[in-house]
């Protein structure tokens, strides 16, 4: 197999491994798929995939000055991310899914908002850079001999792998979507909101542990 094809496959695997853990982003994409449709959930997932690709770029090109900044500000980043996740969980919990469906039908730019909101939320967790550093090392794709072209191939694979995961997840959830009634949608909003809220609390507790 050609080197570029090998790196592409490795990039896809890295993107999948980075995306599969279902944290608050996964819950948000599932909730949006159920409430607003597969496209909304998938576009939200692409926001996360884009953020992950940015992190992978920092790790892949060994941008030490950014990595050092993230290390120095680790507690601040984790605190901000935790607060955002807690606030988002509370917002989802108190959102009426019926009103959300009606508002979604009226707003033409909601997909853009779905993408940007998840992109920004994922960016608040730049510690993921270290996860990508570990994955790149495990797959043997970090090398001083790697050209810019091959690095871009790897990063393209990361985005593709992440995108494939979000497409598969939202497609699966969408298959079950029509089985939910309005009362069940209400409960899904409550459960999603509580889950995201708790994950945010855990992140904030982690901040106090680091202090």
mmCIF file of C-alpha atoms in Angstrom:
data_model
loop_
_atom_site.group_PDB
_atom_site.id
_atom_site.type_symbol
_atom_site.label_atom_id
_atom_site.label_comp_id
_atom_site.label_asym_id
_atom_site.label_seq_id
_atom_site.Cartn_x
_atom_site.Cartn_y
_atom_site.Cartn_z
ATOM 1 C CA UNK A 1 0.000 0.000 0.000
ATOM 2 C CA UNK A 2 1.259 3.489 -0.849
ATOM 3 C CA UNK A 3 2.445 5.606 2.084
ATOM 4 C CA UNK A 4 -0.248 8.247 1.505
ATOM 5 C CA UNK A 5 -2.977 5.565 1.524
ATOM 6 C CA UNK A 6 -1.580 4.060 4.738
ATOM 7 C CA UNK A 7 -1.576 7.476 6.422
ATOM 8 C CA UNK A 8 -5.123 8.150 5.194
ATOM 9 C CA UNK A 9 -6.370 4.893 6.728
ATOM 10 C CA UNK A 10 -4.522 5.622 9.982
ATOM 11 C CA UNK A 11 -6.027 9.118 10.024
ATOM 12 C CA UNK A 12 -9.531 7.675 9.578
ATOM 13 C CA UNK A 13 -8.963 5.254 12.463
ATOM 14 C CA UNK A 14 -7.669 8.081 14.677
ATOM 15 C CA UNK A 15 -10.717 10.217 13.816
ATOM 16 C CA UNK A 16 -13.038 7.331 14.700
ATOM 17 C CA UNK A 17 -11.281 6.585 17.993
ATOM 18 C CA UNK A 18 -11.365 10.249 18.993
ATOM 19 C CA UNK A 19 -15.084 10.597 18.228
ATOM 20 C CA UNK A 20 -16.598 7.356 19.510
ATOM 21 C CA UNK A 21 -16.532 8.165 23.265
ATOM 22 C CA UNK A 22 -20.012 9.580 23.946
ATOM 23 C CA UNK A 23 -19.444 12.688 26.048
ATOM 24 C CA UNK A 24 -21.673 15.777 26.090
ATOM 25 C CA UNK A 25 -21.098 16.324 22.343
ATOM 26 C CA UNK A 26 -22.484 12.891 21.534
ATOM 27 C CA UNK A 27 -25.532 13.487 23.724
ATOM 28 C CA UNK A 28 -26.140 16.849 22.025
ATOM 29 C CA UNK A 29 -25.942 15.297 18.541
ATOM 30 C CA UNK A 30 -28.327 12.510 19.529
ATOM 31 C CA UNK A 31 -30.749 14.985 21.117
ATOM 32 C CA UNK A 32 -30.711 17.217 18.034
ATOM 33 C CA UNK A 33 -31.189 14.242 15.699
ATOM 34 C CA UNK A 34 -34.285 13.169 17.632
ATOM 35 C CA UNK A 35 -35.742 16.666 18.010
ATOM 36 C CA UNK A 36 -34.731 18.292 14.723
ATOM 37 C CA UNK A 37 -33.766 15.516 12.315
ATOM 38 C CA UNK A 38 -30.693 13.618 11.087
ATOM 39 C CA UNK A 39 -29.235 16.554 9.164
ATOM 40 C CA UNK A 40 -29.181 18.742 12.272
ATOM 41 C CA UNK A 41 -27.464 16.021 14.291
ATOM 42 C CA UNK A 42 -24.965 15.270 11.526
ATOM 43 C CA UNK A 43 -24.075 18.934 10.942
ATOM 44 C CA UNK A 44 -23.580 19.300 14.693
ATOM 45 C CA UNK A 45 -21.262 16.294 14.562
ATOM 46 C CA UNK A 46 -19.291 17.901 11.731
ATOM 47 C CA UNK A 47 -18.729 20.868 14.052
ATOM 48 C CA UNK A 48 -17.081 18.477 16.510
ATOM 49 C CA UNK A 49 -15.144 16.799 13.679
ATOM 50 C CA UNK A 50 -13.820 20.201 12.573
ATOM 51 C CA UNK A 51 -12.675 21.058 16.095
ATOM 52 C CA UNK A 52 -11.009 17.652 16.429
ATOM 53 C CA UNK A 53 -9.197 18.237 13.142
ATOM 54 C CA UNK A 54 -7.892 21.553 14.505
ATOM 55 C CA UNK A 55 -6.593 19.722 17.584
ATOM 56 C CA UNK A 56 -5.085 17.030 15.376
ATOM 57 C CA UNK A 57 -3.354 19.747 13.321
ATOM 58 C CA UNK A 58 -1.776 21.217 16.458
ATOM 59 C CA UNK A 59 -0.640 17.747 17.544
ATOM 60 C CA UNK A 60 0.438 16.572 14.096
ATOM 61 C CA UNK A 61 2.545 19.612 13.298
ATOM 62 C CA UNK A 62 3.944 19.624 16.844
ATOM 63 C CA UNK A 63 3.000 23.261 17.442
ATOM 64 C CA UNK A 64 4.779 23.315 20.787
ATOM 65 C CA UNK A 65 4.015 26.959 21.563
ATOM 66 C CA UNK A 66 0.252 26.233 21.423
ATOM 67 C CA UNK A 67 0.649 22.970 23.336
ATOM 68 C CA UNK A 68 2.660 24.769 26.040
ATOM 69 C CA UNK A 69 -0.030 27.464 26.292
ATOM 70 C CA UNK A 70 -2.719 24.799 26.707
ATOM 71 C CA UNK A 71 -0.668 23.092 29.424
ATOM 72 C CA UNK A 72 -0.236 26.375 31.286
ATOM 73 C CA UNK A 73 -3.922 27.275 31.044
ATOM 74 C CA UNK A 74 -5.248 23.739 31.558
ATOM 75 C CA UNK A 75 -7.289 24.597 34.668
ATOM 76 C CA UNK A 76 -8.814 27.700 33.063
ATOM 77 C CA UNK A 77 -9.791 25.805 29.910
ATOM 78 C CA UNK A 78 -11.340 22.970 31.910
ATOM 79 C CA UNK A 79 -13.263 25.429 34.101
ATOM 80 C CA UNK A 80 -14.648 27.328 31.090
ATOM 81 C CA UNK A 81 -15.568 24.102 29.334
ATOM 82 C CA UNK A 82 -17.290 22.761 32.455
ATOM 83 C CA UNK A 83 -19.324 25.942 32.926
ATOM 84 C CA UNK A 84 -20.395 25.925 29.253
ATOM 85 C CA UNK A 85 -21.453 22.268 29.440
ATOM 86 C CA UNK A 86 -23.394 22.833 32.694
ATOM 87 C CA UNK A 87 -25.185 25.847 31.165
ATOM 88 C CA UNK A 88 -25.978 23.909 27.991
ATOM 89 C CA UNK A 89 -27.343 20.984 30.010
ATOM 90 C CA UNK A 90 -29.620 23.319 31.951
ATOM 91 C CA UNK A 91 -30.771 24.988 28.713
ATOM 92 C CA UNK A 92 -31.653 21.649 27.099
ATOM 93 C CA UNK A 93 -33.428 20.486 30.279
ATOM 94 C CA UNK A 94 -35.708 23.538 30.314
ATOM 95 C CA UNK A 95 -36.282 23.605 26.537
ATOM 96 C CA UNK A 96 -39.706 22.545 25.326
ATOM 97 C CA UNK A 97 -39.076 20.121 22.412
ATOM 98 C CA UNK A 98 -42.354 21.064 20.718
ATOM 99 C CA UNK A 99 -41.381 24.753 20.615
ATOM 100 C CA UNK A 100 -37.906 23.748 19.467
ATOM 101 C CA UNK A 101 -39.392 21.822 16.530
ATOM 102 C CA UNK A 102 -41.561 24.779 15.516
ATOM 103 C CA UNK A 103 -38.673 27.229 15.820
ATOM 104 C CA UNK A 104 -36.457 24.934 13.743
ATOM 105 C CA UNK A 105 -39.005 24.936 10.916
ATOM 106 C CA UNK A 106 -39.081 28.746 10.852
ATOM 107 C CA UNK A 107 -35.311 29.385 11.016
ATOM 108 C CA UNK A 108 -33.306 28.859 7.845
ATOM 109 C CA UNK A 109 -29.891 29.349 9.433
ATOM 110 C CA UNK A 110 -30.347 26.791 12.225
ATOM 111 C CA UNK A 111 -27.933 24.300 10.611
ATOM 112 C CA UNK A 112 -25.190 26.922 10.642
ATOM 113 C CA UNK A 113 -25.928 27.577 14.282
ATOM 114 C CA UNK A 114 -25.873 23.835 15.008
ATOM 115 C CA UNK A 115 -22.422 23.545 13.421
ATOM 116 C CA UNK A 116 -20.903 26.618 15.084
ATOM 117 C CA UNK A 117 -22.333 25.881 18.532
ATOM 118 C CA UNK A 118 -20.797 22.385 18.677
ATOM 119 C CA UNK A 119 -17.544 23.609 17.105
ATOM 120 C CA UNK A 120 -17.180 26.258 19.820
ATOM 121 C CA UNK A 121 -18.210 23.843 22.570
ATOM 122 C CA UNK A 122 -15.616 21.290 21.448
ATOM 123 C CA UNK A 123 -12.944 23.991 21.193
ATOM 124 C CA UNK A 124 -13.439 24.705 24.915
ATOM 125 C CA UNK A 125 -11.753 21.338 25.539
ATOM 126 C CA UNK A 126 -8.293 21.872 23.982
ATOM 127 C CA UNK A 127 -6.865 19.186 26.282
ATOM 128 C CA UNK A 128 -7.966 16.836 23.483
ATOM 129 C CA UNK A 129 -4.705 17.869 21.781
ATOM 130 C CA UNK A 130 -2.855 15.542 24.157
ATOM 131 C CA UNK A 131 -5.188 12.692 23.222
ATOM 132 C CA UNK A 132 -4.296 13.216 19.571
ATOM 133 C CA UNK A 133 -0.599 13.350 20.437
ATOM 134 C CA UNK A 134 -0.985 9.935 22.085
ATOM 135 C CA UNK A 135 -2.973 8.510 19.161
ATOM 136 C CA UNK A 136 -0.479 9.805 16.594
ATOM 137 C CA UNK A 137 2.358 8.242 18.565
ATOM 138 C CA UNK A 138 0.462 4.932 18.921
ATOM 139 C CA UNK A 139 -0.224 4.760 15.173
ATOM 140 C CA UNK A 140 3.298 5.862 14.268
ATOM 141 C CA UNK A 141 2.250 8.864 12.189
ATOM 142 C CA UNK A 142 4.426 11.427 13.990
ATOM 143 C CA UNK A 143 7.743 11.695 12.195
ATOM 144 C CA UNK A 144 10.214 14.410 11.371
ATOM 145 C CA UNK A 145 10.422 12.962 7.866
ATOM 146 C CA UNK A 146 6.733 13.476 7.123
ATOM 147 C CA UNK A 147 6.068 16.073 4.412
ATOM 148 C CA UNK A 148 3.359 18.711 4.554
ATOM 149 C CA UNK A 149 1.401 16.829 1.887
ATOM 150 C CA UNK A 150 1.437 13.570 3.859
ATOM 151 C CA UNK A 151 0.513 15.426 7.045
ATOM 152 C CA UNK A 152 -2.484 16.957 5.272
ATOM 153 C CA UNK A 153 -3.497 13.499 4.033
ATOM 154 C CA UNK A 154 -3.435 12.243 7.637
ATOM 155 C CA UNK A 155 -5.468 15.220 8.870
ATOM 156 C CA UNK A 156 -7.956 14.705 6.051
ATOM 157 C CA UNK A 157 -8.311 11.130 7.253
ATOM 158 C CA UNK A 158 -8.960 12.341 10.810
ATOM 159 C CA UNK A 159 -11.803 14.582 9.599
ATOM 160 C CA UNK A 160 -13.185 11.816 7.376
ATOM 161 C CA UNK A 161 -13.090 9.259 10.201
ATOM 162 C CA UNK A 162 -14.816 11.623 12.618
ATOM 163 C CA UNK A 163 -17.388 12.543 9.976
ATOM 164 C CA UNK A 164 -18.111 8.863 9.256
ATOM 165 C CA UNK A 165 -18.750 8.241 12.942
ATOM 166 C CA UNK A 166 -21.200 11.138 13.254
ATOM 167 C CA UNK A 167 -22.955 10.094 10.040
ATOM 168 C CA UNK A 168 -23.332 6.502 11.291
ATOM 169 C CA UNK A 169 -24.502 7.576 14.753
ATOM 170 C CA UNK A 170 -27.057 10.125 13.568
ATOM 171 C CA UNK A 171 -28.331 7.758 10.847
ATOM 172 C CA UNK A 172 -28.886 5.021 13.436
ATOM 173 C CA UNK A 173 -30.660 7.394 15.832
ATOM 174 C CA UNK A 174 -32.747 8.749 12.957
ATOM 175 C CA UNK A 175 -33.994 5.241 12.155
ATOM 176 C CA UNK A 176 -35.539 5.123 15.628
ATOM 177 C CA UNK A 177 -36.665 8.760 15.610
ATOM 178 C CA UNK A 178 -40.122 8.215 14.160
ATOM 179 C CA UNK A 179 -40.967 5.823 16.996
ATOM 180 C CA UNK A 180 -40.838 8.623 19.562
ATOM 181 C CA UNK A 181 -43.994 10.479 20.548
ATOM 182 C CA UNK A 182 -44.113 14.052 21.852
ATOM 183 C CA UNK A 183 -44.247 12.908 25.482
ATOM 184 C CA UNK A 184 -41.161 10.743 24.894
ATOM 185 C CA UNK A 185 -39.392 13.681 23.226
ATOM 186 C CA UNK A 186 -40.078 15.700 26.378
ATOM 187 C CA UNK A 187 -38.446 13.008 28.520
ATOM 188 C CA UNK A 188 -35.499 12.702 26.120
ATOM 189 C CA UNK A 189 -34.883 16.437 26.505
ATOM 190 C CA UNK A 190 -34.955 16.089 30.299
ATOM 191 C CA UNK A 191 -32.622 13.066 30.338
ATOM 192 C CA UNK A 192 -30.235 14.660 27.813
ATOM 193 C CA UNK A 193 -30.140 17.893 29.785
ATOM 194 C CA UNK A 194 -29.459 16.116 33.080
ATOM 195 C CA UNK A 195 -26.753 13.933 31.489
ATOM 196 C CA UNK A 196 -24.943 16.912 29.959
ATOM 197 C CA UNK A 197 -25.328 18.891 33.207
ATOM 198 C CA UNK A 198 -23.758 16.061 35.237
ATOM 199 C CA UNK A 199 -20.869 15.701 32.771
ATOM 200 C CA UNK A 200 -20.225 19.431 33.168
ATOM 201 C CA UNK A 201 -20.258 19.097 36.957
ATOM 202 C CA UNK A 202 -17.682 16.293 36.717
ATOM 203 C CA UNK A 203 -15.479 18.579 34.624
ATOM 204 C CA UNK A 204 -15.740 21.320 37.232
ATOM 205 C CA UNK A 205 -14.969 18.860 40.040
ATOM 206 C CA UNK A 206 -11.858 17.908 38.073
ATOM 207 C CA UNK A 207 -10.801 21.565 38.195
ATOM 208 C CA UNK A 208 -10.899 21.577 41.999
ATOM 209 C CA UNK A 209 -8.856 18.367 42.031
ATOM 210 C CA UNK A 210 -6.174 20.061 39.913
ATOM 211 C CA UNK A 211 -6.046 23.156 42.161
#
